[in-house]
DNA sequence: TCCATATTTCAACGATTATCGAAATGTTGG
DNA sequence: CCAACATTTCGATAATCGTTGAAATATGGA
């Protein structure tokens, strides 16, 4: 991960409401949840929420997809893991002294067997 | 770790120069290094550096101790690990799916055997 | 004590940030 | 097409941030 992206990602997480948004999406899992549901859960104005989603998206921490009238936001676990790895990679004088944490959400079955 | 501290720590790391400072201290190890050495290594004005050190210290990410005329700053690995743990703890719907990364700097020998 | 070194404090400044209100955009169903 | 819904865009505002220059504070040595 480039340092510039790391700073952007850290800045994206370094705000009360955005940290709440991100953690909510992390808990929601890879399927994500609609912007409106996030707005209701955290009691945030929709335009304010858009502002925060933009920050998270620019940092690569969430993705957005349209589904009907809603826009579904989902956490990007890979990016979160990359950030954690970046923070710990130079730990202990450059010697890797512990594996970086990694979070792989339960794999969605490709096809539900009949 | 409390959310408030997590936000403070993330904000402390979410800035170019401070991220450089912190990583330099992480590489320097638990002994730390004098403010002046950091200033020279990163080409930062001493008063600017004091500002950044304050942020990192408030976040619990570094500690300071006086040694002669110098003030030695050192990374707080425990706090860094706590932050990483906080970021990953609610991963995967609350189910802990991976151990948080942890960085324990090599233990300093209590006494060099003669 | 006086001087040089190392770092911090203070006041100021332009830049960025988070939030708000109002209006615009895209989507679905009647 | 029109109305209701879901979300975004735009303009404005107060608050915070990062840097600078000048002055202050501590420490150690001559």
Short mmCIF file of N, CA and C (backbone and C1' of nucleotides) in Angstrom, two decimals, chain D residues 9-30:
data_model
loop_
_atom_site.label_atom_id
_atom_site.label_comp_id
_atom_site.label_asym_id
_atom_site.label_seq_id
_atom_site.Cartn_x
_atom_site.Cartn_y
_atom_site.Cartn_z
P DT D 9 -22.67 13.37 -6.53
"O5'" DT D 9 -23.16 14.90 -6.59
"C5'" DT D 9 -23.97 15.33 -7.67
"C4'" DT D 9 -24.34 16.79 -7.49
"C3'" DT D 9 -23.15 17.73 -7.24
"O3'" DT D 9 -23.21 18.77 -8.20
"C1'" DT D 9 -24.87 18.10 -5.65
P DC D 10 -21.96 19.76 -8.42
"O5'" DC D 10 -22.43 21.06 -7.62
"C5'" DC D 10 -23.71 21.62 -7.87
"C4'" DC D 10 -24.04 22.69 -6.83
"C3'" DC D 10 -22.85 23.55 -6.43
"O3'" DC D 10 -23.15 24.91 -6.72
"C1'" DC D 10 -24.07 22.82 -4.53
P DG D 11 -22.00 26.04 -6.59
"O5'" DG D 11 -22.43 26.80 -5.26
"C5'" DG D 11 -23.80 27.15 -5.06
"C4'" DG D 11 -23.97 27.81 -3.70
"C3'" DG D 11 -22.79 28.68 -3.27
"O3'" DG D 11 -23.28 29.83 -2.58
"C1'" DG D 11 -23.11 26.95 -1.69
P DA D 12 -22.27 30.94 -2.03
"O5'" DA D 12 -22.36 30.70 -0.45
"C5'" DA D 12 -23.63 30.75 0.18
"C4'" DA D 12 -23.51 30.27 1.62
"C3'" DA D 12 -22.42 30.97 2.43
"O3'" DA D 12 -22.98 31.65 3.53
"C1'" DA D 12 -22.35 28.61 2.72
P DT D 13 -22.09 32.59 4.46
"O5'" DT D 13 -21.75 31.70 5.73
"C5'" DT D 13 -22.82 31.02 6.42
"C4'" DT D 13 -22.20 30.11 7.46
"C3'" DT D 13 -20.99 30.74 8.16
"O3'" DT D 13 -21.28 30.96 9.53
"C1'" DT D 13 -20.54 28.50 7.48
P DA D 14 -20.24 31.77 10.44
"O5'" DA D 14 -19.73 30.62 11.42
"C5'" DA D 14 -20.66 29.84 12.16
"C4'" DA D 14 -19.97 28.62 12.75
"C3'" DA D 14 -18.81 28.97 13.67
"O3'" DA D 14 -18.79 28.04 14.76
"C1'" DA D 14 -18.01 27.70 11.84
P DA D 15 -17.68 28.15 15.92
"O5'" DA D 15 -16.72 26.92 15.60
"C5'" DA D 15 -17.30 25.64 15.36
"C4'" DA D 15 -16.22 24.67 14.96
"C3'" DA D 15 -14.95 24.79 15.82
"O3'" DA D 15 -14.59 23.50 16.28
"C1'" DA D 15 -14.40 24.93 13.51
P DT D 16 -13.34 23.30 17.30
"O5'" DT D 16 -12.23 22.65 16.36
"C5'" DT D 16 -12.58 21.53 15.57
"C4'" DT D 16 -11.49 21.28 14.55
"C3'" DT D 16 -10.09 21.17 15.15
"O3'" DT D 16 -9.53 19.92 14.76
"C1'" DT D 16 -10.11 22.63 13.28
P DC D 17 -8.01 19.55 15.12
"O5'" DC D 17 -7.23 20.02 13.81
"C5'" DC D 17 -7.67 19.52 12.54
"C4'" DC D 17 -6.63 19.82 11.49
"C3'" DC D 17 -5.20 19.60 11.96
"O3'" DC D 17 -4.51 18.89 10.95
"C1'" DC D 17 -5.49 21.83 11.20
P DG D 18 -3.03 18.34 11.27
"O5'" DG D 18 -2.12 19.41 10.52
"C5'" DG D 18 -2.12 19.45 9.10
"C4'" DG D 18 -1.11 20.46 8.62
"C3'" DG D 18 0.31 20.25 9.18
"O3'" DG D 18 1.23 20.40 8.11
"C1'" DG D 18 -0.50 22.41 9.76
P DT D 19 2.80 20.30 8.38
"O5'" DT D 19 3.26 21.83 8.40
"C5'" DT D 19 2.92 22.65 7.29
"C4'" DT D 19 3.25 24.10 7.58
"C3'" DT D 19 4.66 24.32 8.13
"O3'" DT D 19 5.42 24.99 7.12
"C1'" DT D 19 3.02 25.62 9.30
P DT D 20 6.99 25.31 7.37
"O5'" DT D 20 6.95 26.77 8.00
"C5'" DT D 20 6.30 27.81 7.28
"C4'" DT D 20 6.24 29.07 8.12
"C3'" DT D 20 7.57 29.44 8.78
"O3'" DT D 20 8.09 30.62 8.17
"C1'" DT D 20 5.72 29.66 10.29
P DG D 21 9.58 31.11 8.43
"O5'" DG D 21 9.39 32.12 9.64
"C5'" DG D 21 8.50 33.22 9.50
"C4'" DG D 21 8.49 34.04 10.77
"C3'" DG D 21 9.88 34.29 11.37
"O3'" DG D 21 9.96 35.66 11.76
"C1'" DG D 21 8.49 33.21 12.97
P DA D 22 11.29 36.24 12.48
"O5'" DA D 22 10.85 36.33 14.01
"C5'" DA D 22 9.57 36.89 14.33
"C4'" DA D 22 9.36 36.85 15.83
"C3'" DA D 22 10.63 37.11 16.63
"O3'" DA D 22 10.32 37.91 17.77
"C1'" DA D 22 9.76 35.02 17.22
P DA D 23 11.47 38.41 18.78
"O5'" DA D 23 11.11 37.62 20.11
"C5'" DA D 23 9.77 37.68 20.60
"C4'" DA D 23 9.56 36.61 21.65
"C3'" DA D 23 10.57 36.64 22.78
"O3'" DA D 23 9.88 36.62 24.02
"C1'" DA D 23 10.39 34.46 21.90
P DA D 24 10.67 36.70 25.42
"O5'" DA D 24 10.46 35.24 26.03
"C5'" DA D 24 9.14 34.78 26.28
"C4'" DA D 24 9.18 33.31 26.65
"C3'" DA D 24 10.03 32.99 27.88
"O3'" DA D 24 9.24 32.25 28.80
"C1'" DA D 24 10.63 31.58 26.07
P DT D 25 9.75 32.06 30.31
"O5'" DT D 25 10.32 30.58 30.36
"C5'" DT D 25 9.45 29.51 30.06
"C4'" DT D 25 10.27 28.25 29.85
"C3'" DT D 25 11.20 27.90 31.01
"O3'" DT D 25 10.77 26.67 31.55
"C1'" DT D 25 12.26 27.63 28.91
P DA D 26 11.29 26.21 32.97
"O5'" DA D 26 12.57 25.40 32.56
"C5'" DA D 26 12.46 24.01 32.56
"C4'" DA D 26 13.50 23.41 31.66
"C3'" DA D 26 14.72 22.93 32.44
"O3'" DA D 26 14.77 21.53 32.32
"C1'" DA D 26 15.33 24.02 30.43
P DT D 27 15.56 20.68 33.43
"O5'" DT D 27 17.00 20.45 32.80
"C5'" DT D 27 17.10 19.79 31.54
"C4'" DT D 27 18.47 19.99 30.97
"C3'" DT D 27 19.61 19.74 31.95
"O3'" DT D 27 20.27 18.57 31.55
"C1'" DT D 27 19.99 21.63 30.56
P DG D 28 21.42 17.92 32.44
"O5'" DG D 28 22.74 18.50 31.76
"C5'" DG D 28 22.95 18.27 30.37
"C4'" DG D 28 24.22 18.94 29.92
"C3'" DG D 28 25.42 18.70 30.84
"O3'" DG D 28 26.54 18.36 30.03
"C1'" DG D 28 25.04 21.03 30.58
P DG D 29 27.91 18.05 30.68
"O5'" DG D 29 28.77 19.33 30.27
"C5'" DG D 29 28.92 19.65 28.89
"C4'" DG D 29 29.66 20.96 28.72
"C3'" DG D 29 31.01 21.01 29.46
"O3'" DG D 29 31.95 21.70 28.63
"C1'" DG D 29 29.65 22.80 30.17
P DA D 30 33.44 21.77 29.01
"O5'" DA D 30 33.69 23.34 29.09
"C5'" DA D 30 33.57 24.13 27.90
"C4'" DA D 30 33.85 25.59 28.20
"C3'" DA D 30 35.20 25.83 28.89
"O3'" DA D 30 35.79 27.03 28.39
"C1'" DA D 30 33.42 26.59 30.29
#
